[in-house]
Coordinates of C-alpha atoms in Angstrom, one line a residue:
M645 CA -0.1 0.3 -0.2
A646 CA 1.1 3.3 -1.1
T647 CA 1.4 5.8 1.6
I648 CA 2.3 9.6 1.6
F649 CA 5.9 10.7 4.0
T650 CA 4.8 14.4 6.0
P651 CA 7.6 14.9 8.6
G652 CA 6.1 15.0 12.1
P653 CA 6.4 18.2 14.2
A654 CA 8.6 16.4 16.5
L655 CA 11.3 16.3 13.4
Q656 CA 9.8 19.8 12.3
S657 CA 11.3 21.6 15.3
N658 CA 14.2 20.0 16.0
S659 CA 16.1 20.0 12.7
S660 CA 19.6 18.3 14.5
E661 CA 17.7 15.2 15.5
Q662 CA 16.5 15.1 11.8
N663 CA 20.0 15.6 10.2
R664 CA 21.0 12.7 12.6
F665 CA 18.5 10.7 11.6
M666 CA 19.3 11.1 7.7
E667 CA 23.3 11.0 8.7
K668 CA 22.3 7.5 10.1
L669 CA 20.1 6.4 6.8
M670 CA 23.1 7.6 4.3
A671 CA 25.8 5.6 6.2
K672 CA 23.5 2.3 6.2
I673 CA 22.8 3.2 2.3
L674 CA 26.9 3.6 1.5
S675 CA 27.2 0.8 4.2
F676 CA 25.2 -1.9 1.5
Y677 CA 26.9 -0.1 -1.7
D678 CA 30.2 -1.0 0.4
E679 CA 29.3 -4.2 0.3
Q680 CA 27.6 -4.3 -2.6
S681 CA 24.7 -5.7 -0.2
L682 CA 20.7 -5.5 -1.5
I683 CA 22.2 -4.6 -4.8
D684 CA 19.2 -5.4 -7.0
V685 CA 21.2 -3.8 -10.5
T686 CA 23.9 -4.5 -12.4
F687 CA 25.4 -2.5 -15.5
K688 CA 27.7 -4.4 -17.6
V689 CA 29.6 -2.0 -19.3
S690 CA 32.5 -1.9 -21.3
N691 CA 35.9 -0.6 -22.3
P692 CA 37.1 -2.0 -20.0
T693 CA 34.6 -4.7 -19.9
A694 CA 33.3 -4.2 -16.3
V695 CA 30.0 -4.8 -14.0
V696 CA 29.0 -2.1 -12.3
P697 CA 26.1 -2.8 -9.1
A698 CA 23.8 -0.6 -7.8
H699 CA 20.5 -0.2 -6.5
R700 CA 17.7 0.9 -8.6
L701 CA 15.7 2.9 -5.7
I702 CA 19.3 5.4 -5.3
L703 CA 20.0 6.1 -8.6
A704 CA 16.4 6.5 -9.7
A705 CA 16.3 8.9 -6.8
A706 CA 19.2 10.9 -8.2
S707 CA 18.6 10.5 -12.0
P708 CA 15.4 10.5 -14.1
Y709 CA 17.9 9.0 -16.9
F710 CA 17.5 5.8 -14.7
E711 CA 14.3 6.3 -13.5
N712 CA 12.9 6.2 -16.8
L713 CA 15.2 3.4 -17.3
F714 CA 14.0 1.3 -14.6
R715 CA 10.3 2.0 -15.8
G716 CA 11.0 0.9 -19.0
E717 CA 10.5 -2.7 -20.8
Q718 CA 14.2 -3.2 -19.6
G719 CA 14.0 -2.0 -16.2
N720 CA 12.9 -5.3 -14.3
N721 CA 16.4 -7.4 -16.1
P722 CA 19.2 -8.0 -13.1
V723 CA 21.8 -7.0 -15.4
I724 CA 21.3 -3.9 -18.5
E725 CA 23.9 -3.2 -20.7
I726 CA 25.5 0.5 -21.4
N727 CA 27.3 1.0 -24.3
D728 CA 27.9 4.6 -24.5
I729 CA 29.9 5.6 -21.2
D730 CA 33.0 3.6 -20.0
S731 CA 33.5 1.8 -17.0
D732 CA 35.5 4.4 -15.0
T733 CA 33.2 7.1 -15.4
L734 CA 30.6 5.0 -14.9
E735 CA 31.7 3.8 -11.2
R736 CA 32.3 7.1 -10.5
L737 CA 29.3 8.6 -11.6
I738 CA 26.6 5.8 -9.5
T739 CA 29.0 6.8 -6.6
F740 CA 28.3 10.6 -7.1
C741 CA 24.2 9.3 -7.2
Y742 CA 25.0 8.0 -3.4
T743 CA 27.5 10.6 -1.9
G744 CA 27.3 13.5 -4.1
E745 CA 31.0 13.9 -4.9
A746 CA 33.3 12.9 -7.7
P747 CA 37.0 12.8 -8.6
I748 CA 36.6 15.2 -11.1
T749 CA 39.8 16.3 -12.4
V750 CA 41.1 18.4 -15.7
N751 CA 42.1 14.4 -17.2
N752 CA 38.6 13.5 -17.3
V753 CA 36.6 16.1 -16.6
G754 CA 35.4 15.4 -20.2
A755 CA 34.3 12.0 -20.1
M756 CA 32.8 12.8 -16.7
L757 CA 30.2 15.7 -18.4
K758 CA 29.8 14.2 -21.4
A759 CA 28.3 11.1 -19.2
A760 CA 26.2 13.3 -16.9
I761 CA 24.8 14.8 -19.8
V762 CA 23.6 11.4 -21.0
L763 CA 22.9 10.0 -17.5
Q764 CA 20.5 13.2 -16.8
L765 CA 22.9 14.1 -13.7
N766 CA 22.6 17.7 -13.5
D767 CA 24.6 18.1 -9.7
A768 CA 27.3 16.4 -11.6
I769 CA 26.8 18.7 -14.4
N770 CA 27.2 21.2 -12.4
S771 CA 30.3 19.9 -10.8
C772 CA 32.4 19.5 -13.8
V773 CA 31.7 22.9 -15.7
D774 CA 33.3 24.3 -12.4
C775 CA 35.9 22.1 -12.5
I776 CA 36.7 23.5 -16.0
M777 CA 35.7 27.1 -15.1
K778 CA 38.5 26.3 -11.8
N779 CA 41.4 25.8 -14.2
I780 CA 40.5 27.5 -17.3
N781 CA 43.6 29.5 -18.7
G782 CA 45.1 30.0 -22.6
Y783 CA 46.0 26.3 -22.9
T784 CA 42.5 25.2 -21.4
L785 CA 40.2 27.6 -23.3
Q786 CA 40.5 25.7 -26.5
A787 CA 39.6 22.6 -25.4
A788 CA 36.6 24.0 -22.9
Y789 CA 35.1 25.7 -26.7
T790 CA 35.4 21.8 -28.3
L791 CA 33.6 20.3 -25.3
E792 CA 31.1 22.6 -25.7
R793 CA 30.5 22.5 -29.0
E794 CA 30.5 18.9 -28.6
T795 CA 28.0 18.6 -25.8
Q796 CA 25.7 21.3 -26.4
C797 CA 25.8 22.4 -22.3
E798 CA 23.8 25.4 -21.9
R799 CA 25.7 25.4 -18.4
L800 CA 29.1 25.2 -19.7
K801 CA 27.9 27.9 -22.4
Q802 CA 26.6 30.0 -19.7
K803 CA 29.8 29.9 -17.5
L804 CA 32.0 30.6 -20.7
I805 CA 30.2 33.5 -22.0
E806 CA 30.4 35.0 -18.6
Y807 CA 34.3 34.6 -18.7
E808 CA 34.4 35.7 -21.9
I809 CA 32.5 39.1 -20.8
K810 CA 35.0 39.2 -17.6
N811 CA 38.1 38.8 -20.2
F812 CA 37.1 40.4 -23.2
M813 CA 40.5 42.1 -24.0
E814 CA 42.3 39.0 -24.1
I815 CA 39.5 37.0 -25.4
S816 CA 38.6 39.2 -28.3
R817 CA 42.8 39.0 -29.6
R818 CA 42.5 35.1 -29.9
V819 CA 41.6 33.4 -32.5
E820 CA 38.9 31.5 -31.6
F821 CA 37.3 34.7 -31.1
L822 CA 37.4 35.2 -34.8
S823 CA 35.0 32.6 -35.7
F824 CA 32.7 33.3 -32.5
D825 CA 29.1 33.2 -34.1
V826 CA 26.9 36.2 -34.2
E827 CA 24.3 35.2 -31.9
K828 CA 27.3 34.5 -29.2
L829 CA 28.9 37.5 -29.9
Q830 CA 26.0 39.7 -29.4
R831 CA 25.0 38.3 -26.5
I832 CA 28.6 39.4 -25.2
L833 CA 28.3 42.7 -26.7
E834 CA 24.8 43.3 -25.1
S835 CA 25.9 42.6 -21.9
D836 CA 26.3 45.8 -18.7
N837 CA 28.9 43.9 -17.7
L838 CA 31.3 43.6 -20.9
N839 CA 35.1 44.6 -19.6
I840 CA 36.1 47.1 -21.2
T841 CA 37.3 50.8 -20.1
R842 CA 36.0 52.5 -23.7
E843 CA 33.3 51.9 -25.9
E844 CA 36.2 52.0 -28.1
D845 CA 37.2 48.5 -27.5
A846 CA 33.9 47.0 -28.5
Y847 CA 34.1 48.5 -31.7
D848 CA 37.4 47.2 -32.0
A849 CA 37.0 44.1 -31.7
I850 CA 33.5 43.9 -33.8
K851 CA 35.6 45.4 -36.8
R852 CA 38.3 42.4 -35.9
W853 CA 35.3 39.7 -36.1
F854 CA 33.8 41.1 -39.3
N855 CA 36.9 42.1 -41.5
Y856 CA 38.1 37.9 -41.0
D857 CA 35.2 37.0 -43.5
E858 CA 33.5 40.1 -44.4
P859 CA 31.4 38.7 -47.2
A860 CA 29.6 36.3 -45.7
R861 CA 29.1 38.9 -42.2
Q862 CA 28.2 41.8 -44.2
E863 CA 24.0 41.6 -42.9
Q864 CA 25.4 40.7 -39.2
L865 CA 27.4 43.4 -38.7
P866 CA 24.1 45.9 -37.8
I867 CA 23.7 43.7 -35.5
L868 CA 26.2 43.8 -32.7
I869 CA 27.1 47.4 -34.1
A870 CA 23.2 48.2 -32.4
S871 CA 24.9 46.3 -28.8
L872 CA 26.8 49.2 -28.6
R873 CA 26.3 52.5 -26.4
L874 CA 26.2 54.3 -29.2
T875 CA 25.5 57.6 -27.2
Q876 CA 29.1 57.0 -25.5
F877 CA 31.0 57.7 -28.9
D878 CA 31.4 61.5 -30.0
A879 CA 29.9 62.8 -33.3
D880 CA 33.0 62.6 -35.5
F881 CA 33.7 59.0 -34.4
L882 CA 30.0 57.8 -35.3
L883 CA 30.5 60.2 -38.4
T884 CA 33.8 58.7 -39.4
H885 CA 33.7 55.2 -38.0
I886 CA 30.3 54.1 -37.9
Q887 CA 28.0 55.7 -40.6
P888 CA 30.3 54.7 -43.7
L889 CA 29.5 50.7 -42.5
S890 CA 26.9 49.0 -44.7
G891 CA 23.2 48.8 -43.0
C892 CA 24.3 50.8 -40.0
E893 CA 23.5 54.6 -41.5
L894 CA 20.4 54.9 -39.7
L895 CA 22.1 53.9 -36.1
A896 CA 24.7 56.4 -36.7
F897 CA 22.1 59.3 -37.7
K898 CA 20.1 58.0 -34.7
A899 CA 23.3 58.0 -32.1
I900 CA 24.0 61.6 -34.0
S901 CA 20.8 63.0 -33.0
W902 CA 20.9 62.0 -29.6
I903 CA 23.8 63.3 -28.9
R904 CA 24.0 66.8 -30.5
E905 CA 19.8 67.2 -29.6
P906 CA 19.1 66.6 -26.1
A907 CA 15.4 68.1 -26.2
A908 CA 14.5 65.5 -28.6
R909 CA 15.7 62.5 -26.7
T910 CA 12.5 61.3 -25.8
K911 CA 11.2 61.0 -29.1
I912 CA 14.6 59.0 -30.5
N913 CA 14.1 55.0 -30.6
I914 CA 17.8 54.1 -29.5
R915 CA 18.3 50.9 -28.0
F916 CA 21.1 51.7 -25.4
T917 CA 21.6 55.1 -23.9
E918 CA 23.8 54.3 -20.2
P919 CA 27.1 53.9 -20.4
R920 CA 28.1 50.1 -19.5
A921 CA 28.4 49.3 -15.9
T922 CA 32.3 48.5 -15.9
C923 CA 32.3 51.7 -18.6
E924 CA 32.0 54.1 -15.7
K925 CA 34.9 57.0 -15.7
T926 CA 37.4 57.7 -14.0
L927 CA 40.9 59.4 -13.9
L928 CA 44.5 57.3 -12.5
A929 CA 47.6 59.6 -12.2
L930 CA 51.0 58.3 -11.1
G931 CA 52.1 61.6 -8.9
S932 CA 55.9 61.3 -7.3
T933 CA 59.0 63.4 -5.7
E934 CA 62.1 62.2 -6.6
M935 CA 61.4 57.7 -6.0
N936 CA 58.4 58.3 -3.8
H937 CA 55.6 57.7 -6.8
N938 CA 52.0 57.2 -5.7
L939 CA 49.2 56.5 -7.8
L940 CA 46.1 58.6 -7.2
Q941 CA 42.0 58.0 -8.1
Y942 CA 39.7 61.0 -9.2
N943 CA 36.9 60.9 -7.1
K944 CA 34.5 62.9 -9.6
A945 CA 31.4 62.9 -7.3
E946 CA 33.7 64.5 -4.6
D947 CA 36.0 66.5 -6.7
K948 CA 38.9 65.6 -5.2
W949 CA 41.9 63.3 -5.4
Q950 CA 42.3 60.3 -3.3
D951 CA 45.4 57.6 -2.8
Y952 CA 45.4 54.8 -4.2
A953 CA 48.2 53.3 -4.0
S954 CA 52.5 53.4 -3.2
L955 CA 54.8 52.5 -5.5
E956 CA 59.0 51.5 -5.4
I957 CA 60.3 52.6 -8.9
D958 CA 64.4 53.2 -8.8
Y959 CA 64.3 54.3 -11.9
T960 CA 63.3 57.8 -14.1
Y961 CA 62.9 58.8 -18.0
Y962 CA 60.5 55.8 -18.4
C963 CA 57.2 55.6 -20.4
M964 CA 53.9 54.5 -19.7
I965 CA 50.5 52.8 -21.2
L966 CA 47.1 51.3 -20.0
E967 CA 46.8 47.7 -21.7
D968 CA 43.6 46.9 -20.2
D969 CA 44.2 45.9 -16.6
N970 CA 47.7 47.2 -16.6
L971 CA 49.8 49.7 -16.4
I972 CA 53.0 49.1 -18.1
F973 CA 56.7 50.2 -17.2
I974 CA 58.6 50.0 -20.4
G975 CA 62.3 51.4 -20.9
G976 CA 63.7 53.9 -18.9
R977 CA 66.9 55.4 -17.4
K978 CA 69.0 54.0 -13.8
S979 CA 72.4 55.3 -12.8
G980 CA 72.5 57.0 -16.1
V981 CA 72.1 54.0 -18.2
S982 CA 69.5 53.5 -20.4
S983 CA 67.3 50.3 -20.2
K984 CA 65.5 47.8 -21.9
I985 CA 63.6 46.7 -18.6
V986 CA 59.7 46.4 -18.9
R987 CA 57.5 45.5 -16.4
S988 CA 53.6 45.7 -15.9
L989 CA 51.5 46.9 -13.1
N990 CA 48.6 45.3 -12.1
I991 CA 46.2 48.5 -11.3
R992 CA 43.4 45.5 -9.6
N993 CA 46.0 43.9 -7.4
K994 CA 48.4 45.6 -7.5
T995 CA 50.7 43.4 -8.2
W996 CA 54.3 43.9 -10.7
Q997 CA 55.4 41.4 -13.6
N998 CA 58.3 41.6 -15.6
L999 CA 57.3 40.9 -19.3
P1000 CA 60.0 40.7 -21.8
A1001 CA 62.8 43.5 -22.0
M1002 CA 63.1 45.7 -25.6
N1003 CA 65.2 44.7 -28.0
Q1004 CA 67.3 48.5 -27.7
A1005 CA 67.5 50.0 -24.4
R1006 CA 65.8 53.7 -24.7
C1007 CA 64.8 56.4 -22.1
G1008 CA 63.1 59.8 -23.5
H1009 CA 60.8 58.1 -26.1
C1010 CA 57.8 57.3 -26.8
V1011 CA 55.0 54.7 -26.3
V1012 CA 51.8 54.1 -27.5
E1013 CA 49.2 50.9 -27.6
L1014 CA 47.0 50.6 -31.6
D1015 CA 45.3 47.1 -32.1
G1016 CA 46.7 45.4 -29.8
K1017 CA 50.3 45.9 -29.9
I1018 CA 52.8 48.3 -28.1
Y1019 CA 54.9 50.5 -30.2
A1020 CA 58.1 51.7 -28.3
I1021 CA 59.1 55.1 -30.9
G1022 CA 62.8 56.8 -30.6
G1023 CA 64.4 58.3 -27.9
L1024 CA 68.0 58.0 -26.6
E1025 CA 70.7 55.1 -25.7
G1026 CA 73.1 56.6 -23.8
E1027 CA 74.2 59.8 -26.1
E1028 CA 73.0 58.4 -29.5
V1029 CA 69.3 59.9 -30.9
L1030 CA 67.4 57.2 -32.0
S1031 CA 65.1 56.7 -34.8
S1032 CA 64.6 53.1 -34.4
V1033 CA 61.0 52.1 -33.8
E1034 CA 60.1 48.6 -32.1
R1035 CA 56.4 47.1 -31.0
Y1036 CA 55.3 44.1 -29.1
T1037 CA 52.9 41.5 -29.2
P1038 CA 52.4 38.9 -26.6
S1039 CA 53.2 35.9 -29.5
D1040 CA 55.9 37.3 -31.1
G1041 CA 57.5 39.6 -28.6
W1042 CA 59.7 42.5 -29.7
E1043 CA 60.3 43.3 -33.3
S1044 CA 61.8 45.6 -35.2
V1045 CA 59.6 48.1 -37.9
S1046 CA 60.2 51.0 -40.2
S1047 CA 62.2 53.6 -38.3
L1048 CA 61.5 57.3 -38.0
I1049 CA 61.8 59.8 -40.4
V1050 CA 63.7 62.1 -38.6
E1051 CA 65.3 60.7 -35.0
R1052 CA 64.5 62.2 -32.0
H1053 CA 63.8 61.8 -28.6
S1054 CA 61.5 64.0 -25.7
A1055 CA 58.6 64.1 -28.3
G1056 CA 55.0 63.2 -28.0
A1057 CA 53.2 60.4 -29.9
V1058 CA 49.1 59.4 -29.8
T1059 CA 47.3 56.9 -32.2
L1060 CA 44.2 58.2 -34.6
N1061 CA 42.1 56.7 -37.4
N1062 CA 44.6 53.5 -36.9
K1063 CA 47.5 55.6 -37.3
V1064 CA 50.5 56.1 -34.9
Y1065 CA 51.1 60.1 -35.1
I1066 CA 54.7 61.3 -33.6
M1067 CA 55.3 65.1 -33.0
G1068 CA 58.0 67.4 -31.7
G1069 CA 60.9 66.4 -29.7
T1070 CA 64.5 67.4 -30.3
N1071 CA 67.5 65.9 -31.4
T1072 CA 70.3 67.6 -30.8
P1073 CA 71.1 69.8 -27.8
L1074 CA 70.1 73.1 -29.3
R1075 CA 67.1 72.0 -31.8
A1076 CA 63.9 71.4 -30.9
L1077 CA 61.3 70.4 -33.6
K1078 CA 57.9 71.3 -34.8
L1079 CA 58.2 68.0 -37.3
V1080 CA 55.4 65.7 -37.4
E1081 CA 55.1 61.9 -38.6
C1082 CA 52.5 59.3 -39.5
Y1083 CA 53.0 55.8 -39.4
N1084 CA 50.2 53.1 -41.1
P1085 CA 51.0 49.7 -39.9
D1086 CA 49.7 48.1 -43.3
S1087 CA 52.2 49.4 -45.1
N1088 CA 54.8 49.6 -42.5
I1089 CA 55.8 54.0 -43.7
W1090 CA 56.1 56.7 -42.4
T1091 CA 55.2 60.2 -44.2
S1092 CA 55.6 63.7 -43.1
C1093 CA 53.0 65.4 -42.0
A1094 CA 52.0 69.0 -41.7
D1095 CA 54.3 71.2 -39.3
M1096 CA 53.3 72.2 -36.0
T1097 CA 52.9 76.0 -35.9
E1098 CA 56.1 75.6 -32.7
C1099 CA 58.8 74.1 -32.5
R1100 CA 57.7 71.8 -28.5
V1101 CA 59.7 70.0 -26.7
L1102 CA 58.4 67.5 -24.1
P1103 CA 55.0 68.2 -25.8
H1104 CA 51.4 66.5 -24.4
V1105 CA 49.5 65.4 -27.2
K1106 CA 46.1 63.9 -26.7
V1107 CA 43.3 62.5 -28.9
H1108 CA 39.9 64.7 -28.6
K1109 CA 37.0 64.3 -31.1
G1110 CA 38.8 63.1 -33.5
H1111 CA 41.5 65.9 -33.3
I1112 CA 45.3 65.5 -31.7
Y1113 CA 45.9 68.9 -28.9
V1114 CA 49.1 70.0 -28.1
L1115 CA 50.8 72.0 -25.5
D1116 CA 54.1 72.1 -23.9
T1117 CA 54.8 70.6 -20.6
Y1118 CA 57.1 74.2 -19.2
S1119 CA 56.1 77.6 -20.6
A1120 CA 59.0 80.8 -20.1
N1121 CA 56.4 83.5 -20.0
R1122 CA 53.3 81.6 -18.4
R1123 CA 50.9 81.3 -21.6
Q1124 CA 51.3 77.9 -22.7
S1125 CA 49.8 78.0 -26.1
V1126 CA 47.7 74.9 -27.1
E1127 CA 47.2 73.8 -30.9
R1128 CA 45.0 71.3 -32.9
Y1129 CA 45.5 69.2 -35.4
D1130 CA 43.0 68.0 -38.5
P1131 CA 43.9 65.1 -40.1
E1132 CA 41.4 64.8 -42.7
R1133 CA 42.9 68.7 -43.5
N1134 CA 46.5 67.7 -42.6
T1135 CA 46.3 71.0 -40.7
W1136 CA 47.2 73.2 -37.6
S1137 CA 45.1 75.5 -35.7
K1138 CA 45.9 77.5 -32.2
I1139 CA 42.9 77.6 -29.4
C1140 CA 43.0 79.6 -26.5
C1141 CA 46.1 80.0 -24.0
L1142 CA 46.6 78.6 -20.7
N1143 CA 47.6 80.8 -18.1
S1144 CA 50.1 78.2 -16.1
D1145 CA 53.7 77.7 -16.2
W1146 CA 53.2 73.8 -16.4
A1147 CA 50.1 71.4 -17.9
R1148 CA 49.1 68.3 -19.4
I1149 CA 45.9 67.0 -21.2
A1150 CA 44.9 64.0 -19.7
G1151 CA 44.8 60.3 -21.9
M1152 CA 40.9 60.4 -22.6
S1153 CA 37.9 62.8 -22.3
L1154 CA 35.7 62.2 -19.3
D1155 CA 32.0 63.0 -19.7
N1156 CA 33.3 63.7 -23.2
K1157 CA 35.4 66.8 -21.8
L1158 CA 39.0 67.5 -22.4
W1159 CA 40.5 67.6 -19.0
L1160 CA 43.9 69.2 -18.3
F1161 CA 45.5 69.4 -15.1
G1162 CA 48.5 72.1 -14.1
R1163 CA 49.7 75.2 -11.8
L1164 CA 47.8 78.0 -12.3
E1165 CA 49.1 81.4 -12.7
S1166 CA 49.7 83.1 -9.1
D1167 CA 48.9 79.6 -7.5
N1168 CA 51.2 76.7 -6.7
V1169 CA 49.1 74.3 -5.8
P1170 CA 48.3 72.3 -9.0
S1171 CA 44.6 71.8 -10.2
V1172 CA 42.3 70.5 -12.5
S1173 CA 40.4 72.1 -15.3
V1174 CA 38.5 71.3 -18.4
Y1175 CA 38.2 73.0 -21.5
D1176 CA 34.7 74.6 -22.5
E1177 CA 35.1 74.3 -26.4
H1178 CA 32.1 76.9 -26.8
N1179 CA 33.2 79.6 -24.8
D1180 CA 37.3 78.5 -25.7
R1181 CA 38.1 78.6 -22.4
W1182 CA 39.5 76.1 -19.4
V1183 CA 37.3 76.6 -16.4
E1184 CA 39.2 75.4 -13.0
K1185 CA 37.1 72.7 -11.7
C1186 CA 40.1 71.4 -8.1
S1187 CA 43.2 71.3 -6.4
L1188 CA 45.7 68.7 -6.2
H1189 CA 46.7 69.3 -2.8
N1190 CA 47.8 65.7 -2.0
V1191 CA 50.7 65.8 -4.9
D1192 CA 53.6 67.6 -4.8
G1193 CA 56.2 67.6 -8.5
L1194 CA 54.7 66.5 -11.8
F1195 CA 52.8 63.8 -13.0
R1196 CA 54.8 61.4 -15.1
C1197 CA 51.3 59.8 -16.6
I1198 CA 47.7 60.0 -16.6
V1199 CA 45.2 57.7 -17.1
P1200 CA 41.5 57.2 -17.2
V1201 CA 41.0 54.0 -16.0
A1202 CA 37.4 51.8 -15.0
L1203 CA 39.3 49.6 -13.5
V1204 CA 39.6 50.4 -9.9
S1205 CA 37.1 51.4 -7.0
M1206 CA 36.7 54.4 -5.1
K1207 CA 37.9 53.9 -1.9

């Protein structure tokens, strides 16, 4: 006679008694299994041939597969053959049905996952996926992709997408990324948690994916472009990069209208208008006095700077660049000798790592990043002024590319429109330069551009809204000139002067504005200003009382949290 078990009041009110009862019950069941007592079913398995005894009731309770098997035609057979699972794997999973645990390793996880899916053991599937993700790295990722395709495991697929979202900058440069289907890539790009520091990173990844098979992906491109936060680009970028793409004209028009016509935004149907959670921008600066170096983070809400980390750096005249979540220090001078050293500081965990050294020692050089490659340009080796250029990729290390037309050090460099620009600097003690060169990585050629209006040594050069802005570090007359380069017209024009004896422009516009750091006239305290383009003037924002000395580098990051 069938009965329905309902826990009594005593067991409900005393969970410890219930737990002890369940522990005793499971211990007895396990002893039956270990002793092969009261066995009522045996599985005959090949590869290698073996028999695996078990209890029908336990297996049926643990898995819908076994429940349906035992209710079927061969359910009452004392011996049941299983041909699509090897004996070792089946025995481990039968044990899992009793204990909820199994010896899952990197070596057997593939077979275990496939068998767990066949046997409909969801908890075992979860354990297998957890093992895969716990041990995933650059070497095992390809195997994980292959296993996901073979098994069509939804949980593994979801966990891989979470991994790709979190490690998007690394994943987007792998060869496997180029074979992602459009649905998978769209799902990743739509995530608000996509781990990028700027929306341009997502655009660059789409372009790499698209260029891999342009004819086949032409119709899919608008789907991915629509997944971007288009309103986070400026109008010039949308006009230059998005509007020319086939099928993306309307997307660009809507985003430009949203940017330029705030009053009409409620009438514009555009999917994403807010920045991603990971792209909430902040500024990170490196301030120094002699050998004391401090990383500082700007708190926009409180309009002030906060200490983030203290660094030990025993050399000078190095260059820095932000690469994903690392500050990479390249070259420099120690004890009067130029250096090849390359070191990486992880911003998140504040740990150092040595990277492959450059081929040539350099100080006073320029460093830029373009399409996942880091370029070291010109500089000094001892007293020799360099024209040589080398670039770094994790796969190939440092390799030489075409040299500059004119050797130089103490110059400024940026990337714009998939090209590298270098300007100013000096190549003799008495000769300052206003020469500008442009490097095209596709042709590996440097070409001359229009000269700046003035010679500039140690200029600070930054890209903002499709133009290059340049100003000097120092000015003898306390009135610094700032000029702007238009790459389409190949022309330079001056904008308003700065009442400042030293300054530099931030590495990325914050809130779509150009930020400047300097010491304004009649004020000995460093401060932050923002360029008001409409009125052609600089507006002071805040002072930097906790920084004494020049900034070595100013970078925007979305990698650190406010303290």
